PDB file of C-alpha atoms in Angstrom:
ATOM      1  CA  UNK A   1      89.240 -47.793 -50.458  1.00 53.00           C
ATOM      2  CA  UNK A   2      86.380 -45.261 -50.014  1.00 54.00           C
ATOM      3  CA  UNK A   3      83.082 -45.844 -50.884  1.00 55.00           C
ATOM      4  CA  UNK A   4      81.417 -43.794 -53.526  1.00 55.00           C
ATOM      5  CA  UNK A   5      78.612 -41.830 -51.624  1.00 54.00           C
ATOM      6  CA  UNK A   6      74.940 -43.108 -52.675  1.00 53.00           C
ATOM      7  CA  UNK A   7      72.639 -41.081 -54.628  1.00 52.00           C
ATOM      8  CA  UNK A   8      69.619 -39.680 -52.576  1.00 53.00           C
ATOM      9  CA  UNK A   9      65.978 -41.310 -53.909  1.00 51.00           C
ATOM     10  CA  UNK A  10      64.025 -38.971 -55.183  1.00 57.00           C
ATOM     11  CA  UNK A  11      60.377 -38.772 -56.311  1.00 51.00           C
ATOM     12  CA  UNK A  12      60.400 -38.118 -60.011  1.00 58.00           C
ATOM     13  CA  UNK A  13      56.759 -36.088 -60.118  1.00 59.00           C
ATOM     14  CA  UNK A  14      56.754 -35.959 -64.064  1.00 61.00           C
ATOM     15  CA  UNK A  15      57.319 -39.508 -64.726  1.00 61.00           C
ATOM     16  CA  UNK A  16      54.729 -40.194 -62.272  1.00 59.00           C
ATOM     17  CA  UNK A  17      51.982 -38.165 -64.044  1.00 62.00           C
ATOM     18  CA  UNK A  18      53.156 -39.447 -66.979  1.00 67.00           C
ATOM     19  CA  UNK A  19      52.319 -43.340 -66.014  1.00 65.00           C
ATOM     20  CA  UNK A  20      48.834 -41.940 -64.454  1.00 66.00           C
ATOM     21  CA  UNK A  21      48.273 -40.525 -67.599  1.00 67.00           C
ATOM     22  CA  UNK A  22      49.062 -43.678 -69.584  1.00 68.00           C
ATOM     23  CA  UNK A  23      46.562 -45.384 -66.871  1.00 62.00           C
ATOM     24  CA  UNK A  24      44.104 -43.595 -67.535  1.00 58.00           C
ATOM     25  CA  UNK A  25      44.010 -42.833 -71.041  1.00 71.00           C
ATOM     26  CA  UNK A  26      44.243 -47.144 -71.284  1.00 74.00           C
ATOM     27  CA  UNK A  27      41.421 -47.318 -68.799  1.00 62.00           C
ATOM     28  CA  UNK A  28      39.261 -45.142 -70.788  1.00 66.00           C
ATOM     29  CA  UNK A  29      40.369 -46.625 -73.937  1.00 66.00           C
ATOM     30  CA  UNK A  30      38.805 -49.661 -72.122  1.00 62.00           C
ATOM     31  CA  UNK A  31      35.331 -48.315 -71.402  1.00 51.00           C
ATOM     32  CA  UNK A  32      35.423 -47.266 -75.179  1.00 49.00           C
ATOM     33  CA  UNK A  33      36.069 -50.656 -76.529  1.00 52.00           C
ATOM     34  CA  UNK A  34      33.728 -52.637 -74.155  1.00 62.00           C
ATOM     35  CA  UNK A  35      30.975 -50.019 -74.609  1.00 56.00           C
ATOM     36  CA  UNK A  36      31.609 -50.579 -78.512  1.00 54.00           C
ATOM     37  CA  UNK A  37      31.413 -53.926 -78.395  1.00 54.00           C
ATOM     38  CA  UNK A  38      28.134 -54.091 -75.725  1.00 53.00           C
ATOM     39  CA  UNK A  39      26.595 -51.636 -78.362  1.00 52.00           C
ATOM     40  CA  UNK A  40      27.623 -54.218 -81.653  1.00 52.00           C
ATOM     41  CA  UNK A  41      26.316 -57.240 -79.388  1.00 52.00           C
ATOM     42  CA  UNK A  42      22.904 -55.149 -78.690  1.00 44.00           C
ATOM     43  CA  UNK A  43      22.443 -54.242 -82.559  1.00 46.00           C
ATOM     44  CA  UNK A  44      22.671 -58.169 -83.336  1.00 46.00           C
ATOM     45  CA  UNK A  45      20.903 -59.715 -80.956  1.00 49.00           C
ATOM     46  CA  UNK A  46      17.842 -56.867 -81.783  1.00 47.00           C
ATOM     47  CA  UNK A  47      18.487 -57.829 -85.704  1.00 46.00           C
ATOM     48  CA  UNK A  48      18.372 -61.775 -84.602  1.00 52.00           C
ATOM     49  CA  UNK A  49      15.208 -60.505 -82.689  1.00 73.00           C
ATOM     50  CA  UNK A  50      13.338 -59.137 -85.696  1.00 89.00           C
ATOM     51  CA  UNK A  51      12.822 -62.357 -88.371  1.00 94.00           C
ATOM     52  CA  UNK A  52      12.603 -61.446 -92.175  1.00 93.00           C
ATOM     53  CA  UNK A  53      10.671 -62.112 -95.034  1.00 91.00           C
ATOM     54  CA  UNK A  54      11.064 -65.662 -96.311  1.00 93.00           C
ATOM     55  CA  UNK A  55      11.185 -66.854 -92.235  1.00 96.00           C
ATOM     56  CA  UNK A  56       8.266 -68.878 -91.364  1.00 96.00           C
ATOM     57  CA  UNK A  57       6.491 -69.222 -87.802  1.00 97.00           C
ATOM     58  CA  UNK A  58       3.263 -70.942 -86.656  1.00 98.00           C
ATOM     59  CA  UNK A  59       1.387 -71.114 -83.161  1.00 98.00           C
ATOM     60  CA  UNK A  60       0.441 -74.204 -82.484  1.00 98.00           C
ATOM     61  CA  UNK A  61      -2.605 -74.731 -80.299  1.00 98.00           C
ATOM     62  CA  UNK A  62      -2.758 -78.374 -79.355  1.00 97.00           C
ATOM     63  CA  UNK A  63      -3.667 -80.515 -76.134  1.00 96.00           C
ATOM     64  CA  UNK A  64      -0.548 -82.124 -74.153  1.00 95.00           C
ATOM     65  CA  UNK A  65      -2.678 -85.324 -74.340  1.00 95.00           C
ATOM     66  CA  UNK A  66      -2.492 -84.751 -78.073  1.00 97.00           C
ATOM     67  CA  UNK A  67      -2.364 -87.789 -80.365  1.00 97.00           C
ATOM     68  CA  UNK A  68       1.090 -88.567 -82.107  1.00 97.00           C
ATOM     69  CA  UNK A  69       2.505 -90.755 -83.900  1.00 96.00           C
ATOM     70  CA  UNK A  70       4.153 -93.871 -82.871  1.00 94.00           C
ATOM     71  CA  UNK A  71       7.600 -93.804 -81.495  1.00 94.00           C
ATOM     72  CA  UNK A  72       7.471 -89.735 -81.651  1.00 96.00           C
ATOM     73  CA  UNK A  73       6.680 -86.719 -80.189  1.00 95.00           C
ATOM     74  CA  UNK A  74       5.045 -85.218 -82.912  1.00 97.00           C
ATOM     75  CA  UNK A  75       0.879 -85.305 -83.434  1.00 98.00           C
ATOM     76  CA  UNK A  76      -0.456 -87.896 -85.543  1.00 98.00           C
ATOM     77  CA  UNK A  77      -2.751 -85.061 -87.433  1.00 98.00           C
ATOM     78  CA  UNK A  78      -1.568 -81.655 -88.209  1.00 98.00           C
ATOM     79  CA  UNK A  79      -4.207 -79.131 -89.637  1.00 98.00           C
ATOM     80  CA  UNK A  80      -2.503 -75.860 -90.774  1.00 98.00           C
ATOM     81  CA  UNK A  81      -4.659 -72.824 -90.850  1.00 98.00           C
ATOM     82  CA  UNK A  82      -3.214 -69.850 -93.011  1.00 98.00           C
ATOM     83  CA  UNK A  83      -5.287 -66.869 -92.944  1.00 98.00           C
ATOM     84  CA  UNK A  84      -4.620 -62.568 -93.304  1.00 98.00           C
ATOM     85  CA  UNK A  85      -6.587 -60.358 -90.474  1.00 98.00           C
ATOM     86  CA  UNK A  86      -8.435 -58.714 -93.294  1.00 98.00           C
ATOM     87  CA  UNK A  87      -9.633 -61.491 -95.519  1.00 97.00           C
ATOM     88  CA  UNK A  88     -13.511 -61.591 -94.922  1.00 97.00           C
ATOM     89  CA  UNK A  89     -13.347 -65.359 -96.139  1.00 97.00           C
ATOM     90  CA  UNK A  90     -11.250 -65.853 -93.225  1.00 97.00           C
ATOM     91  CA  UNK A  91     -13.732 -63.978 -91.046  1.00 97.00           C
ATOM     92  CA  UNK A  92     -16.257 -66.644 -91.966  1.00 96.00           C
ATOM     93  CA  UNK A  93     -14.757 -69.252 -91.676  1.00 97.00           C
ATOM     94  CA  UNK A  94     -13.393 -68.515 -87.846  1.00 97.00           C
ATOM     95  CA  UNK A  95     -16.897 -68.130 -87.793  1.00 96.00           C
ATOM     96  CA  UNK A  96     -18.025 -71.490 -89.054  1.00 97.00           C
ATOM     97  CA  UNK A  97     -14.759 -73.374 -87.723  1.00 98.00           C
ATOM     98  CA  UNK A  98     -13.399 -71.926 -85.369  1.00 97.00           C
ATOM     99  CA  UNK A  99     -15.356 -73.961 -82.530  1.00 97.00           C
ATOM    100  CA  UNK A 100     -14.897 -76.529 -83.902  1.00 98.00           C
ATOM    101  CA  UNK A 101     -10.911 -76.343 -84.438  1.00 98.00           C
ATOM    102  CA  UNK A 102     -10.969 -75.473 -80.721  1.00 97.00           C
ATOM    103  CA  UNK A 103     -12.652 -78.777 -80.152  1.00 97.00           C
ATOM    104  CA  UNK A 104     -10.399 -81.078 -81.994  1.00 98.00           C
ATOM    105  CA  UNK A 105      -7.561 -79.167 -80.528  1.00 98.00           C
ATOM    106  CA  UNK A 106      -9.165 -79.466 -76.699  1.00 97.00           C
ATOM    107  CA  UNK A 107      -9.945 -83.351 -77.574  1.00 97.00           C
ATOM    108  CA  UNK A 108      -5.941 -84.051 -78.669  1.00 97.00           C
ATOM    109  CA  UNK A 109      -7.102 -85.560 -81.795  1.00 98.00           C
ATOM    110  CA  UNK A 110      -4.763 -82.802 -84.032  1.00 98.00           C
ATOM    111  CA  UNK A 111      -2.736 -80.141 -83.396  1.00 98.00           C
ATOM    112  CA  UNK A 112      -3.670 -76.946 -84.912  1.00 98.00           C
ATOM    113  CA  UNK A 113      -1.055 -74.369 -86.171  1.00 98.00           C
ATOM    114  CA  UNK A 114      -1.643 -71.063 -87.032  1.00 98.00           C
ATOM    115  CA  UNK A 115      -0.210 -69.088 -89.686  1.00 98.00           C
ATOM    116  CA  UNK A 116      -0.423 -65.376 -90.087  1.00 98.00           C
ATOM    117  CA  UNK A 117       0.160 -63.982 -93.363  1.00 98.00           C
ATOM    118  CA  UNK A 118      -0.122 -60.504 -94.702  1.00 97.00           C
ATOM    119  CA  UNK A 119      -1.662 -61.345 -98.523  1.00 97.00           C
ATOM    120  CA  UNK A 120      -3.743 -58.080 -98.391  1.00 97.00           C
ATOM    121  CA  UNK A 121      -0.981 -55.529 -97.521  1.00 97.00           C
ATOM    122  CA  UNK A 122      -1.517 -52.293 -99.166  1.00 96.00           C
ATOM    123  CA  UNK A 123      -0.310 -48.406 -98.141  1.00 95.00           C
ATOM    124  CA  UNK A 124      -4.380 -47.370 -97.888  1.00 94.00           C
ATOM    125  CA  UNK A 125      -4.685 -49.953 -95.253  1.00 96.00           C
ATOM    126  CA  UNK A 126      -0.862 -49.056 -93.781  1.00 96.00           C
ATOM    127  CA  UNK A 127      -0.089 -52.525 -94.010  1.00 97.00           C
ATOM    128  CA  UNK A 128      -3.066 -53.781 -91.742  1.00 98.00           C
ATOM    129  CA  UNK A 129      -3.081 -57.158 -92.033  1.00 98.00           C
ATOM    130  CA  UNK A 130       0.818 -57.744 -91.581  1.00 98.00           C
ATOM    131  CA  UNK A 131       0.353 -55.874 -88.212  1.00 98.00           C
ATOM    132  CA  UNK A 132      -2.022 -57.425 -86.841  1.00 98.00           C
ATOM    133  CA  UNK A 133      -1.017 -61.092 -87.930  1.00 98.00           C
ATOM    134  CA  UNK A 134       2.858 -59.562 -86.581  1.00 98.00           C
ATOM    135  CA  UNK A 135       0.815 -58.370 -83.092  1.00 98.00           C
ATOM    136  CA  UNK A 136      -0.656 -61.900 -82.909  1.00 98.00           C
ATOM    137  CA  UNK A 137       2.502 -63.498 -82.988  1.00 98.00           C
ATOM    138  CA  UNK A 138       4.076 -61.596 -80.308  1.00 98.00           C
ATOM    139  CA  UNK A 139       1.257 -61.775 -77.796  1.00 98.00           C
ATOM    140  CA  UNK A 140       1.554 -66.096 -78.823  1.00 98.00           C
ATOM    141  CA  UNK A 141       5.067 -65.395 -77.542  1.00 97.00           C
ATOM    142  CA  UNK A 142       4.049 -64.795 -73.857  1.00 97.00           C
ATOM    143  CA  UNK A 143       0.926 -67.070 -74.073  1.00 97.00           C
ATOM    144  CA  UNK A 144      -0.815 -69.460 -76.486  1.00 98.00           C
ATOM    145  CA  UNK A 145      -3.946 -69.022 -74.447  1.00 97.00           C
ATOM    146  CA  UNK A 146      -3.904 -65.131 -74.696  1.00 98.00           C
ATOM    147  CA  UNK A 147      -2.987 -65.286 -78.458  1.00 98.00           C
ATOM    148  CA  UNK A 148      -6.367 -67.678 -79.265  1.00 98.00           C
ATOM    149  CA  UNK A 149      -8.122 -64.737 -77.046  1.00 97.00           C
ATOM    150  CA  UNK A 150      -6.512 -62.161 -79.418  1.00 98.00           C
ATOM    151  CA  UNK A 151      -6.968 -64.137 -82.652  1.00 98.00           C
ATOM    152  CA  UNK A 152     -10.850 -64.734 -81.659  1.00 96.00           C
ATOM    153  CA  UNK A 153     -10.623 -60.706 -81.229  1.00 97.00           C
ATOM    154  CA  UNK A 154      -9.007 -59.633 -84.544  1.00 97.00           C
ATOM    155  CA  UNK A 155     -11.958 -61.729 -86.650  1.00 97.00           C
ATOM    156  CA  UNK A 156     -14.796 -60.809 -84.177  1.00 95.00           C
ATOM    157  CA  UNK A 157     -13.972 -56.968 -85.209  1.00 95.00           C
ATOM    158  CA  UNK A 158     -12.316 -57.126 -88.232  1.00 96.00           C
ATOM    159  CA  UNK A 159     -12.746 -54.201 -90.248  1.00 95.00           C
ATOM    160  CA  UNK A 160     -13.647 -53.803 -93.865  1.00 92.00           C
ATOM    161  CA  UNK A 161     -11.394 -54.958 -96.381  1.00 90.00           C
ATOM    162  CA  UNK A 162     -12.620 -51.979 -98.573  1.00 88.00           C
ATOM    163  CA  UNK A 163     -12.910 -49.030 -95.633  1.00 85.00           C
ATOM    164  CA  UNK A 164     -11.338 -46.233 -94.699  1.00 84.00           C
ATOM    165  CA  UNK A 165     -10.155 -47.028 -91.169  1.00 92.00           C
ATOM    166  CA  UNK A 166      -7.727 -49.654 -89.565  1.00 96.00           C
ATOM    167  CA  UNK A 167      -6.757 -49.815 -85.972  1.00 97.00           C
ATOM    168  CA  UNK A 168      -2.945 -48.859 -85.412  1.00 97.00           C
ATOM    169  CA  UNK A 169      -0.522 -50.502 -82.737  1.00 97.00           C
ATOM    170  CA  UNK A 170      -1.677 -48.992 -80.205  1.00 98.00           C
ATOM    171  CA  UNK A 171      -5.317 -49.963 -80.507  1.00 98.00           C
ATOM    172  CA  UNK A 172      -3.685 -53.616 -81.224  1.00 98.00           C
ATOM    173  CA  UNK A 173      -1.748 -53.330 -77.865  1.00 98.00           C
ATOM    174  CA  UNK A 174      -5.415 -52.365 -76.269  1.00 98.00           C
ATOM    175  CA  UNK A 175      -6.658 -55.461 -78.025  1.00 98.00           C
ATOM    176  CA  UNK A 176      -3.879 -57.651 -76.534  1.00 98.00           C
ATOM    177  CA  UNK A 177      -4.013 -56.183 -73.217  1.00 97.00           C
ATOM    178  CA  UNK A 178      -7.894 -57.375 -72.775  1.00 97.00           C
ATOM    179  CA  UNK A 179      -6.692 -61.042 -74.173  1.00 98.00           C
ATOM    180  CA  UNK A 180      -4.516 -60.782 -71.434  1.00 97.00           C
ATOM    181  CA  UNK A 181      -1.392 -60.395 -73.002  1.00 96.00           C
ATOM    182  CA  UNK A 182       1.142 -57.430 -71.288  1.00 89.00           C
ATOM    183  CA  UNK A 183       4.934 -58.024 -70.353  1.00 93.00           C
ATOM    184  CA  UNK A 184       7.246 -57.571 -73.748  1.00 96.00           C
ATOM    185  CA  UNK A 185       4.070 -57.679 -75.677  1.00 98.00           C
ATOM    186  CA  UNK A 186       3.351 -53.757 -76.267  1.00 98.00           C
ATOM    187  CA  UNK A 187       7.299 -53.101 -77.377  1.00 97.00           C
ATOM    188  CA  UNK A 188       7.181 -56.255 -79.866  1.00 97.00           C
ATOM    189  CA  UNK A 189       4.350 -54.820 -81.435  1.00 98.00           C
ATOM    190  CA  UNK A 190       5.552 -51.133 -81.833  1.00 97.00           C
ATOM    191  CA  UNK A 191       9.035 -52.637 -83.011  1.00 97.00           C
ATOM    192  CA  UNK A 192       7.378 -54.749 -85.575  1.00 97.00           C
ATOM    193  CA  UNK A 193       9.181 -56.859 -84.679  1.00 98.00           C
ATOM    194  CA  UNK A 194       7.179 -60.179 -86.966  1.00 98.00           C
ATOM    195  CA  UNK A 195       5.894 -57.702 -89.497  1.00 98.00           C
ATOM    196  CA  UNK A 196       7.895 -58.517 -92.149  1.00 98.00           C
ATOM    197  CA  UNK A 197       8.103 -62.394 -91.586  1.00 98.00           C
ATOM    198  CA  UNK A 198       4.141 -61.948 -92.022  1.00 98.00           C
ATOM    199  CA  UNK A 199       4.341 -59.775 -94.896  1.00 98.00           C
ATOM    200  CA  UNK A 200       6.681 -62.831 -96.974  1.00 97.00           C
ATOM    201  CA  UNK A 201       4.400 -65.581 -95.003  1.00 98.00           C
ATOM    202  CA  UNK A 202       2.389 -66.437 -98.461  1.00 97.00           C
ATOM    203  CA  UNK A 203       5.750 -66.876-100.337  1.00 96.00           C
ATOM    204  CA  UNK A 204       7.290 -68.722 -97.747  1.00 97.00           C
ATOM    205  CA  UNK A 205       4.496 -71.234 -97.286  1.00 97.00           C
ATOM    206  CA  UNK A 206       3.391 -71.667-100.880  1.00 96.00           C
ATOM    207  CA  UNK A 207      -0.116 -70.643-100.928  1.00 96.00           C
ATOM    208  CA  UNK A 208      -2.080 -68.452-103.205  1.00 95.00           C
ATOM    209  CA  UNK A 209      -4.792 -67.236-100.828  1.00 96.00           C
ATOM    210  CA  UNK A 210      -6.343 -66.995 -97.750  1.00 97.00           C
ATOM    211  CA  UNK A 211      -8.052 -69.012 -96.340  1.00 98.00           C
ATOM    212  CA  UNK A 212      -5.699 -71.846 -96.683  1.00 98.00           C
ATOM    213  CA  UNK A 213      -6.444 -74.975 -94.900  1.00 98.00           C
ATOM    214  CA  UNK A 214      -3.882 -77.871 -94.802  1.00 98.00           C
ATOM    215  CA  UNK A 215      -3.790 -81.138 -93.253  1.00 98.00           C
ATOM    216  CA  UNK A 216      -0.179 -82.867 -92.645  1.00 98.00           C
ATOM    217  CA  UNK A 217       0.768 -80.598 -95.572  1.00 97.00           C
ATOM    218  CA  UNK A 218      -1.457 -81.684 -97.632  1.00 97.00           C
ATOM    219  CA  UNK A 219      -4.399 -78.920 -99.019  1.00 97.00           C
ATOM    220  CA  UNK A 220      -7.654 -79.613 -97.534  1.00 98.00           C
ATOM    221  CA  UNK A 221     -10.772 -78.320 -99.565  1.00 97.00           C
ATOM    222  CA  UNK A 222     -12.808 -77.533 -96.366  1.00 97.00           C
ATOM    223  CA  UNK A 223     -16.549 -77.829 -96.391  1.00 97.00           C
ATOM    224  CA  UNK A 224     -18.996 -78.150 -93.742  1.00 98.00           C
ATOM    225  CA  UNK A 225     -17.699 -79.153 -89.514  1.00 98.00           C
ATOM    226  CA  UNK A 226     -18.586 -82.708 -89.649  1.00 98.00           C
ATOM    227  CA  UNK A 227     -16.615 -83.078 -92.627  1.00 98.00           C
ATOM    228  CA  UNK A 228     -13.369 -81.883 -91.419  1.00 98.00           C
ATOM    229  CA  UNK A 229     -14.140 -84.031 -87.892  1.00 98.00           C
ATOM    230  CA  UNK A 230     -14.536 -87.178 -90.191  1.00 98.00           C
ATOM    231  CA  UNK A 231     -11.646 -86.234 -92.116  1.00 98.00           C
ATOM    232  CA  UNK A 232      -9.155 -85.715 -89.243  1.00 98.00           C
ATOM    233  CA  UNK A 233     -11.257 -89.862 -87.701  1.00 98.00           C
ATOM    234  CA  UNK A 234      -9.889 -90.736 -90.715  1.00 97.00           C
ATOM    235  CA  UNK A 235      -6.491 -90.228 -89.970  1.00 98.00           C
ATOM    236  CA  UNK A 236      -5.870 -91.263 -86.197  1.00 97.00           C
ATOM    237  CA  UNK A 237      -9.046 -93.532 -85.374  1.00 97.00           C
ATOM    238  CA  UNK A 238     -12.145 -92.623 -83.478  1.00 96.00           C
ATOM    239  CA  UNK A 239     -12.092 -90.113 -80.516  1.00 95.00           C
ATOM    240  CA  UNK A 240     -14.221 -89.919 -77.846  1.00 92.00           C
ATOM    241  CA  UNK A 241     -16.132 -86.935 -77.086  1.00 89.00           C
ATOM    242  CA  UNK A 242     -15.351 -85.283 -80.172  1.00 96.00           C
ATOM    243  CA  UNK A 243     -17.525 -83.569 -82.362  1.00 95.00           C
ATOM    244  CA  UNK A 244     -18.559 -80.180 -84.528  1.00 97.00           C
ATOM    245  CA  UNK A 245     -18.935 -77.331 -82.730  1.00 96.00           C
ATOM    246  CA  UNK A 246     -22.165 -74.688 -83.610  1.00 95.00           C
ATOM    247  CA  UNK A 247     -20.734 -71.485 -85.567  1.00 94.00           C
ATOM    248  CA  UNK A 248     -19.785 -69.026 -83.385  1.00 91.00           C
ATOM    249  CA  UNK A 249     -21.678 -65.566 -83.476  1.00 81.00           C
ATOM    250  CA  UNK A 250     -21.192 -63.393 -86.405  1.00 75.00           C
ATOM    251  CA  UNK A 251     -18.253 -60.882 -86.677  1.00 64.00           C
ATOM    252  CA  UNK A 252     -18.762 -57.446 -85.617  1.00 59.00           C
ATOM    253  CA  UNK A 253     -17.582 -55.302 -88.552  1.00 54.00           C
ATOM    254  CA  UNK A 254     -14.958 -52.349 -86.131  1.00 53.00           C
ATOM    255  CA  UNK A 255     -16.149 -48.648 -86.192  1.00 49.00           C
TER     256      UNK A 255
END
């Protein structure tokens, strides 16, 4: 019996583009959907970057020798410091205390943690003191010793609750540049990115004005250094080597 003869193999060119085709149009479907999803995974991560109103945040300056409490980790004394970049009460009393906090910070007898809050906000000063106390916060995030350089600065030429002028980001990037804060610092800043956790810091925390002094969450009616020394004895024992600090010299009012 004969064998049928075979067919002859042939290239079939338009089925072949059309499977190219489908390659392609899946591999660029691809791209699409990954850049899509890089670009949703970008817009969260910046949202999770930026915290809101009602978040709270301190800096805590404290010594790793610092005193705690038995069995833990955490500092025996706590003194909380809650204070707005334009408040001339705070001015003063950086002036008066702040040597003095650095000193029971230095000694490890408390940990001190700063709170920025933004209680004098208005659209004259374009929100001053909720950018500065947001610019403090992000040069804390690349150093604790730059940000007590930077929060020294902001008092030392603090500008007049009532005047006409108020230094914008990029003079605040200037001022955390010389405290010797750079890296992420300058785009944290000009994103804002802790302005409106500062604005909300006075409702978040509870207080009514700045000022605010509290010590292991208890309000503290601060008077004179030697009090607040004795006060913080009080709590974990006697320490040696510490005492008040002089004042430091009077704040320069900015041009």
């Amino acid at each position: 019996m004969a064998s049928k003869p075979k067919k002859n193999a042939r290239y079939d060119l338009k089925a072949a583009d059309r499977k190219r085709n489908l390659f392609v149009q899946i591999g660029l479907t691809s791209v699409v959907v990954l850049f899509a999803a890089a670009l949703i995974l970008y817009i969260l991560m910046s949202a999770d970057d930026k915290p809101t109103a009602g978040e709270t945040k301190s800096v805590r300056v404290a010594s790793n020798s610092v005193i705690t409490k038995e069995g833990t980790d955490e500092p025996k004394a706590v003194i909380s410091l809650y204070e707005d970049a334009l408040c001339p009460h705070c001015a003063a009393l950086e002036q008066q205390f702040g040597p003095t906090l650095a000193n029971i910070a230095d000694s490890g007898a408390a940990a001190v943690d700063y709170y920025m809050v933004g209680i004098l906000d208005r659209p004259q000063n374009n929100n001053y003191p909720s950018r500065a106390g947001g610019a403090a916060y992000c040069v804390a995030d690349e150093s604790v010793d730059a940000f007590k350089r930077f929060h020294s600065a902001l008092f030392a030429q603090q500008p007049s609750e009532m005047g006409t002028s108020y230094p914008d980001n990029a003079q605040l990037v200037e001022l955390a540049r010389q405290a010797g804060a750079s890296g992420n610092v300058p785009e944290c800043i000009n994103k804002g990115t802790y302005v409106d956790m500062v604005a909300g810091m006075a409702g978040a925390t509870g207080i009514k004005a700045t000022p605010t002094l509290r010590i292991n969450g208890e309000e503290y009616q601060y008077s004179t250094p030697e009090a607040l020394v004795a006060k913080i004895e009080e709590i974990v024992g006697d320490v040696p080597g510490l005492q008040a600090a002089p004042p430091a010299q009077a704040p320069t009012p900015a041009s």
